[in-house]
Tab-separated table of C-alpha atoms in Angstrom:
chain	number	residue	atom	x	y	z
B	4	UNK	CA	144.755	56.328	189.343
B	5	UNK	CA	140.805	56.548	187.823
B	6	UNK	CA	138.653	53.765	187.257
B	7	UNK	CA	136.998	53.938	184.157
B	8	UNK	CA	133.142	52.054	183.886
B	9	UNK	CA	131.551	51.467	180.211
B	10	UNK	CA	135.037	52.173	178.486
B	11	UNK	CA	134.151	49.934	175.678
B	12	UNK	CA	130.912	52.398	174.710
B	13	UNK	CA	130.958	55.343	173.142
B	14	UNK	CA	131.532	58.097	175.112
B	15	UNK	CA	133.604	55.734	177.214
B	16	UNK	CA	135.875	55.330	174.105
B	17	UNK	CA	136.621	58.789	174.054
B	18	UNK	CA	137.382	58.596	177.936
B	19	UNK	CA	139.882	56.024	176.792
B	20	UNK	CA	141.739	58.241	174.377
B	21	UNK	CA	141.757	61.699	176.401
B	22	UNK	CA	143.128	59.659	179.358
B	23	UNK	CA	145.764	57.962	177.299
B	24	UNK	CA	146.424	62.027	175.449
B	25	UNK	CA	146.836	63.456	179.411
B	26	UNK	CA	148.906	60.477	180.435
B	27	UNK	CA	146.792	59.498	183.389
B	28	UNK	CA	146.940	56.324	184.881
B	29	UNK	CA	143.263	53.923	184.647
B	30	UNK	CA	141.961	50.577	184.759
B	31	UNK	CA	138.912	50.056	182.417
B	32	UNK	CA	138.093	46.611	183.634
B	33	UNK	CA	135.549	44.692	181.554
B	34	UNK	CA	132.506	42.728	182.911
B	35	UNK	CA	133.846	39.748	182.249
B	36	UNK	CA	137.044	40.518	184.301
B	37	UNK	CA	134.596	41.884	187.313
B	38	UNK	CA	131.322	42.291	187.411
B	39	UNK	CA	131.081	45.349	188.510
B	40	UNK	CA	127.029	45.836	188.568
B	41	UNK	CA	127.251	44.220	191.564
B	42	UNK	CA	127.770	46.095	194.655
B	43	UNK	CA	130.410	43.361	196.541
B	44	UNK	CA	132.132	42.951	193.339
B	45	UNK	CA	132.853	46.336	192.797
B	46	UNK	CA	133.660	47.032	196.330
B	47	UNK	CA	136.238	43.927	196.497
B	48	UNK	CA	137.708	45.591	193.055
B	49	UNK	CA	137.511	49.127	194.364
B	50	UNK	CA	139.184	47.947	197.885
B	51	UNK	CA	142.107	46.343	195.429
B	52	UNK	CA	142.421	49.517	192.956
B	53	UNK	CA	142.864	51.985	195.386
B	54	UNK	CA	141.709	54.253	192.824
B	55	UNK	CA	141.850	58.595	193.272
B	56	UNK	CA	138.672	58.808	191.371
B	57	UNK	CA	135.651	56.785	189.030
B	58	UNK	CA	134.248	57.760	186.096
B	59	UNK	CA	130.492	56.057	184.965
B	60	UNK	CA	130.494	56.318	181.333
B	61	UNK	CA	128.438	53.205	181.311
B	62	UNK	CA	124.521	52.973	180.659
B	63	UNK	CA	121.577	51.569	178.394
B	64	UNK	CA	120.666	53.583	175.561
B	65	UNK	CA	119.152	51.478	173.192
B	66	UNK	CA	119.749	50.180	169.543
B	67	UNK	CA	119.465	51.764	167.098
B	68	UNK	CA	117.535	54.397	169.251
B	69	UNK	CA	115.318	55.236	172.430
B	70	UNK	CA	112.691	53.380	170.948
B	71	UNK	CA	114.125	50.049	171.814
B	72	UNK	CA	114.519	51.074	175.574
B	73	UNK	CA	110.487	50.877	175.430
B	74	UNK	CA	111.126	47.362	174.892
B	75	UNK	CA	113.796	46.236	176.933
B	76	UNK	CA	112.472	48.030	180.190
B	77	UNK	CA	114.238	45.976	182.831
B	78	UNK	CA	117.507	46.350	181.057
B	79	UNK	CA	117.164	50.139	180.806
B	80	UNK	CA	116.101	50.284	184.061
B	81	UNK	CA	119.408	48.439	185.690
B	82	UNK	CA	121.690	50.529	183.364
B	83	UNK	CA	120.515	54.059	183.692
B	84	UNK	CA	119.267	53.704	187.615
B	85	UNK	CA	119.792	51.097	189.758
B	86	UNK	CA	123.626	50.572	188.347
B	87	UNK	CA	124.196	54.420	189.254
B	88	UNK	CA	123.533	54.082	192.537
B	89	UNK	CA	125.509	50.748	193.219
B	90	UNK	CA	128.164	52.819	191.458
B	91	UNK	CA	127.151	55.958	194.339
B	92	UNK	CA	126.885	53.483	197.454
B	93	UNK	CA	130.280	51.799	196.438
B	94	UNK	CA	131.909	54.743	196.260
B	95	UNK	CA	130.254	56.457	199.141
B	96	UNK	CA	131.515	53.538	201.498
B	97	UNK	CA	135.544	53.855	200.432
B	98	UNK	CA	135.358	57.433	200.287
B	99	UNK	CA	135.759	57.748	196.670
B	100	UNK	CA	134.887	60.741	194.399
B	101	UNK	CA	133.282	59.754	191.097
B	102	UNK	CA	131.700	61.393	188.006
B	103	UNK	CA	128.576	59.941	186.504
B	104	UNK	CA	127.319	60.908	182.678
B	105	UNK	CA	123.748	62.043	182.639
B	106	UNK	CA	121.907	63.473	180.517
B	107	UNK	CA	120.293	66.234	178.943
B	108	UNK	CA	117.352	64.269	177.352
B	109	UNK	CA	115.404	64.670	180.703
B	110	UNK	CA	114.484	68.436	179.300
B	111	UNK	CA	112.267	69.483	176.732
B	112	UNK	CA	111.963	72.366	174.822
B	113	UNK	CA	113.349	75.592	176.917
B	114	UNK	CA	112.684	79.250	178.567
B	115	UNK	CA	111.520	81.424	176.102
B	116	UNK	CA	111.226	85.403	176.624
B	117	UNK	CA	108.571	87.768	175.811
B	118	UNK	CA	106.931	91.105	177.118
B	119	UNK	CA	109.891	91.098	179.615
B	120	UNK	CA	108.642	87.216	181.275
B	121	UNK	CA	110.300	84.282	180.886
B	122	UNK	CA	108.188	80.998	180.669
B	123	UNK	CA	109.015	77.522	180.106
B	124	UNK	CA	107.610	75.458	176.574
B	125	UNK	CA	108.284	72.108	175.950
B	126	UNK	CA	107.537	71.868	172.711
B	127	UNK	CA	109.158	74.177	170.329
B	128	UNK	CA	107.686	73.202	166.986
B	129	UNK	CA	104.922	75.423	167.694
B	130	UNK	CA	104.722	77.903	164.287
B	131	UNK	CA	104.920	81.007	166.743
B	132	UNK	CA	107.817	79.866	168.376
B	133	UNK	CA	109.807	78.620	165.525
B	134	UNK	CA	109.109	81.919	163.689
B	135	UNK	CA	110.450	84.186	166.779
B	136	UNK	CA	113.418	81.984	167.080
B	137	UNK	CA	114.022	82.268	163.600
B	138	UNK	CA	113.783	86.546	164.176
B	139	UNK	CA	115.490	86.225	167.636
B	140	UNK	CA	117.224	83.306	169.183
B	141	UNK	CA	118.383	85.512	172.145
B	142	UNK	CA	114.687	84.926	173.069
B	143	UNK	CA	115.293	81.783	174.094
B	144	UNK	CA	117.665	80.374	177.097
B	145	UNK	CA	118.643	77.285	178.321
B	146	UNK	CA	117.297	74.901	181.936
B	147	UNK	CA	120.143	75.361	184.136
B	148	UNK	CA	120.637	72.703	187.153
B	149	UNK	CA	118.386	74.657	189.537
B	150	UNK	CA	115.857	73.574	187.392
B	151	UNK	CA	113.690	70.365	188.025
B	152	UNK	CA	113.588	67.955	184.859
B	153	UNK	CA	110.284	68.190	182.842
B	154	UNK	CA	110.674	65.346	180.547
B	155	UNK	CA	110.722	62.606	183.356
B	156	UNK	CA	108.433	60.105	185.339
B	157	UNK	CA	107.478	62.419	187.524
B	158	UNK	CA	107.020	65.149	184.510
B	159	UNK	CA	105.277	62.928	181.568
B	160	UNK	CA	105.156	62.693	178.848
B	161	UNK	CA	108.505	61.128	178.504
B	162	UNK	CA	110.248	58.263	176.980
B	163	UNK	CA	111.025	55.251	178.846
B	164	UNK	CA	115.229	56.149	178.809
B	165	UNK	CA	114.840	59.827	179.985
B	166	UNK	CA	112.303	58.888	182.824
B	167	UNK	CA	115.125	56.252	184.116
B	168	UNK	CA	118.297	58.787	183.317
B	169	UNK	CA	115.900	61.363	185.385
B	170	UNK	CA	115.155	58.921	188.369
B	171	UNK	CA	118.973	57.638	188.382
B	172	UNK	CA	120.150	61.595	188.841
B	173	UNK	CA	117.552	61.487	191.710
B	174	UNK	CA	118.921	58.610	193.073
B	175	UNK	CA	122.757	59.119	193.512
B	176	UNK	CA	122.336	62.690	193.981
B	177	UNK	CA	123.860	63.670	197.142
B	178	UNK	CA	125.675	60.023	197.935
B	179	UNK	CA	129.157	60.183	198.411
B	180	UNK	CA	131.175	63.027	196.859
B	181	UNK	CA	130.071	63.438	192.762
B	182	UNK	CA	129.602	64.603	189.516
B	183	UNK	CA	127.105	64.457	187.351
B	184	UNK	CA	127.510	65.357	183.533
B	185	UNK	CA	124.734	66.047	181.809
B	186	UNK	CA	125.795	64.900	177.840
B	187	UNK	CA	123.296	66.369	175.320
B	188	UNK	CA	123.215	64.332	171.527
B	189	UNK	CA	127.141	63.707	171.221
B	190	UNK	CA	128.472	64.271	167.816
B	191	UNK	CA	132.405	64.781	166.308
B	192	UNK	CA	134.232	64.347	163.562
B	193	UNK	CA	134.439	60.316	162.895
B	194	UNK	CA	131.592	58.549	161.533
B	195	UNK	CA	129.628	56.143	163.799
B	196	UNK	CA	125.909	54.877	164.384
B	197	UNK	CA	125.891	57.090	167.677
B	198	UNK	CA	127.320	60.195	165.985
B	199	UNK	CA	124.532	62.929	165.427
B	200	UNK	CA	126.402	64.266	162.022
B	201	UNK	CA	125.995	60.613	161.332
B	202	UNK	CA	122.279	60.209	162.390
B	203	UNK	CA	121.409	63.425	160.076
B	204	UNK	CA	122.941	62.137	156.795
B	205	UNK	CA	121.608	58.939	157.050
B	206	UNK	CA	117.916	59.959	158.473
B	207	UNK	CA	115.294	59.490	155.303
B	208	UNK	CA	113.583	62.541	157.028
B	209	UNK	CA	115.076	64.555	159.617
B	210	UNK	CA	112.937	66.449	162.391
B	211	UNK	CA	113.807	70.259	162.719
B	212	UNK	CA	114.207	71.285	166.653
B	213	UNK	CA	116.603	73.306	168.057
B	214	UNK	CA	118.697	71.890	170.303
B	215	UNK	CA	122.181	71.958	172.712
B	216	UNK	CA	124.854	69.676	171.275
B	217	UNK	CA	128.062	68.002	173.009
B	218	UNK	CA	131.286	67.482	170.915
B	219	UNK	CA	132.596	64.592	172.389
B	220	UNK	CA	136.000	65.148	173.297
B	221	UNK	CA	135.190	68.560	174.221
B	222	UNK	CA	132.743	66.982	176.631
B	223	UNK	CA	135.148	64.717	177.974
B	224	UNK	CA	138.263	67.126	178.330
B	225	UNK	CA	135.275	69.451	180.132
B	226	UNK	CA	134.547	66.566	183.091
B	227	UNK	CA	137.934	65.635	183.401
B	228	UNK	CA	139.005	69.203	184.063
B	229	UNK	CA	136.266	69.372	186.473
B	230	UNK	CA	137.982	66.964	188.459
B	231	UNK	CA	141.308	68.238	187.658
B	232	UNK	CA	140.242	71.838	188.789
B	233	UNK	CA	138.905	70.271	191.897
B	234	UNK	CA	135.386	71.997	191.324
B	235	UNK	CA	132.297	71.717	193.301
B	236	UNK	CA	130.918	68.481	193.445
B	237	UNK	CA	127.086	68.383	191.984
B	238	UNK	CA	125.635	68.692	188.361
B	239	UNK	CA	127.026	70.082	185.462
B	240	UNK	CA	125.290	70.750	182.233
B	241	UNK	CA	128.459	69.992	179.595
B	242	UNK	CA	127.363	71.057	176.125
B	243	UNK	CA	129.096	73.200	173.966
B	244	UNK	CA	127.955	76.789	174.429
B	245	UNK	CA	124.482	77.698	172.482
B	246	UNK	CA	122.175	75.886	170.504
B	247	UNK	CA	121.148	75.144	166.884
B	248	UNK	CA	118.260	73.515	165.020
B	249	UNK	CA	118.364	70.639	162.933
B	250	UNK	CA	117.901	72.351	159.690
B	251	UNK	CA	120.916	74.495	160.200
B	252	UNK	CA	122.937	71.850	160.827
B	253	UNK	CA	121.540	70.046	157.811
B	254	UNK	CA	122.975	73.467	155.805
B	255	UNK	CA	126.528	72.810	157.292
B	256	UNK	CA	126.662	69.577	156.149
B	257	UNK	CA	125.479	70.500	152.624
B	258	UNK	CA	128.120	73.428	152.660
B	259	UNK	CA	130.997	71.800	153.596
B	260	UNK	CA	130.379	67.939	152.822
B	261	UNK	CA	128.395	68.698	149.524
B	262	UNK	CA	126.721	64.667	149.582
B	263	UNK	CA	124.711	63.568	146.463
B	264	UNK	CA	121.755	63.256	148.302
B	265	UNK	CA	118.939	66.007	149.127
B	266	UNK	CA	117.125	66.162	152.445
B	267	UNK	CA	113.719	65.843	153.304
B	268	UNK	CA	112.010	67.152	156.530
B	269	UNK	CA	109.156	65.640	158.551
B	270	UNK	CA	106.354	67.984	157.750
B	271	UNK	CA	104.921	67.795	161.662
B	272	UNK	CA	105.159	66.105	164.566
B	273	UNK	CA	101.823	64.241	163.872
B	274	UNK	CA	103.686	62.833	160.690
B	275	UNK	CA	107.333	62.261	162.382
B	276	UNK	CA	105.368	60.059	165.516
B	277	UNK	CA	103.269	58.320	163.142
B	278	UNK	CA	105.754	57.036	160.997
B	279	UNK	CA	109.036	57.141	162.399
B	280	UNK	CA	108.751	57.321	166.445
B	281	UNK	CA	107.367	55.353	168.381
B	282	UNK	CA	108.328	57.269	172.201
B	283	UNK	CA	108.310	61.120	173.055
B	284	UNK	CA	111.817	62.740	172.215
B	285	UNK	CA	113.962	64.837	173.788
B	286	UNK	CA	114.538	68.353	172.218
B	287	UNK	CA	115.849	71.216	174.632
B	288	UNK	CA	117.946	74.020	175.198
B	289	UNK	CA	120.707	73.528	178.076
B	290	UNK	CA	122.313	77.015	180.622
B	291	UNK	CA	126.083	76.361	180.919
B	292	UNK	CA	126.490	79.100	182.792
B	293	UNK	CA	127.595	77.097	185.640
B	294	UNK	CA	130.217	75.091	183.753
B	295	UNK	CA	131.516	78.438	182.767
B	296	UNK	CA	131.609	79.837	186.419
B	297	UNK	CA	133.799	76.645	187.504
B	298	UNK	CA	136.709	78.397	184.982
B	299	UNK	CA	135.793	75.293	181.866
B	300	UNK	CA	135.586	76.349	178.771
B	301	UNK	CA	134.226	75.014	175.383
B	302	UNK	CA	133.927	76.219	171.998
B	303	UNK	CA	130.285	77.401	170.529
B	304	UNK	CA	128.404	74.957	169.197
B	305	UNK	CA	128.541	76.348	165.801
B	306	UNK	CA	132.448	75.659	165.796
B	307	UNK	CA	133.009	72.949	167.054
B	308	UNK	CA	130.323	71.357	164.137
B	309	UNK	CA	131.622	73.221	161.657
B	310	UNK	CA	135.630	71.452	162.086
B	311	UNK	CA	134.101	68.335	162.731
B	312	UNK	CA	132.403	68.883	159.404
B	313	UNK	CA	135.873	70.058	157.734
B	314	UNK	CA	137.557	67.464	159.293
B	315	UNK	CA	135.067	64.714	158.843
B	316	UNK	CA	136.065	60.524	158.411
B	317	UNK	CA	133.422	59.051	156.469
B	318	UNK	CA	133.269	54.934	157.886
B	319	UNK	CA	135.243	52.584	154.935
């Protein structure tokens, strides 16, 4: 039996419905059944349960965006790091294996090759870079989980919700026996506020970068088959294979959902952080080479936005 944390939010949603699709048994018990962001609570319920294995799909990301994370600092702070590692501890004491969602928003920009050397930019709106990916993506590769995060407290700048997703990774690493997912802008086919498809057609400008993606249920079929699979405990970078930029996404949608309305792009990041940000944002390129080498596989990136596309449920 798996316990399942946060299964009213989004990605916990999906949790809901892959579990129910496999058939396997879970409790998603609500805090108002049992608290569980506190550490006797959720041992008393964990002691009771019994359960085989936990899964953390809860956290604070902010409404409508990061931005509002910079103002409710304590609350992002308890959701994103000190809940993780009462989730760890609790676990750690009974002996139970867990899987917590990260994220990929604690990277920016990625490793980009030239004259045969690989270096690391953070910021790939630069005109040179965006004309050589442009000529030749292959150029450019993803962080892998080797690599230390560079969009962090301890790498600034950063936003408020990356720094604490970035400390909270720190923080349960190595407690107990775990997984952490690393979930990079989640998108699919059904409309919803947190849906990037969604975000795009309902941006007044949208800001090109180029960027990893998760399809949702891929993403969730990938940790559960983690499990499943038995693989190594540790970190797992679950996006969908490859990367794309805004502005190519922006073409799917026009191809395939033809809306009324035309798109306009931020000119520059001076103009998209004057107007229309108000923290640092995540934009990077994610390795899944490792996901790969633990025998889980997901479709390209390009695929999997392209049926959500075809298959897209516009809200009533």
């Amino acid at each position: 039996m798996i316990v399942l944390l946060g299964g009213t939010g989004y990605m916990g949603r999906q949790f809901v419905a892959t579990l129910r699709e496999r058939g396997l048994p879970f409790v998603a018990p609500s805090r108002a059944e049992t608290d569980y962001t506190r550490f006797d609570s959720l041992l008393e319920f964990l002691r009771r349960t019994k359960p085989d294995f936990l899964i953390n799909a809860a956290g604070y990301t902010g409404k409508p965006n990061v931005d509002a994370c910079e103002q409710h600092r304590a609350d992002t702070l308890q959701g994103n790091t000190l809940f993780p590692v009462t989730v760890a501890h609790a676990c750690a004491t009974l002996g139970i294996p867990w899987g917590h969602i990260s994220s990929g928003c604690i990277f920016s920009g990625a490793k980009v090759e030239t004259d045969g050397r690989v270096r690391v930019e953070r910021d790939l709106t630069q005109a040179a870079l965006q004309s050589l990916l442009q000529k030749n993506p292959g150029l450019f590769h993803g962080f892998n989980e080797e690599d230390e995060p560079n969009f962090s407290f301890r790498r600034p700048p950063c936003s408020f919700y990356s720094g604490t997703k970035a400390l909270g990774e720190e923080s349960v690493k190595g407690v107990g026996q775990n997984y952490i997912w690393r979930l990079r802008i989640p998108f699919d086919q059904l409309d919803d506020p947190r849906n990037y498809l969604s975000k795009l057609q309902n941006y007044p400008k949208v800001y090109d970068n180029a960027n990893s993606l998760s399809h949702r249920a891929d993403f969730v079929a990938a940790c559960l088959d983690l499990w499943h699979r038995r693989a190594p405990f540790g970190i797992y970078n679950v996006t969908n294979p490859g990367f794309v930029t805004s502005r190519q996404v922006i073409e799917m949608i026009q191809a395939i959902l033809k809306p009324r309305r035309s798109f306009e792009f931020w000119a520059n990041d001076e103009e998209f952080y004057r107007v229309a940000a108000k923290t640092p944002r995540s934009n990077c390129i994610m390795d899944v080479s490792k996901l790969l080498a633990a025998g889980i596989s997901m479709r390209p990136v390009e695929e999997a936005l392209e049926e959500s596309l075809h298959q897209w449920k516009p809200l009533p």
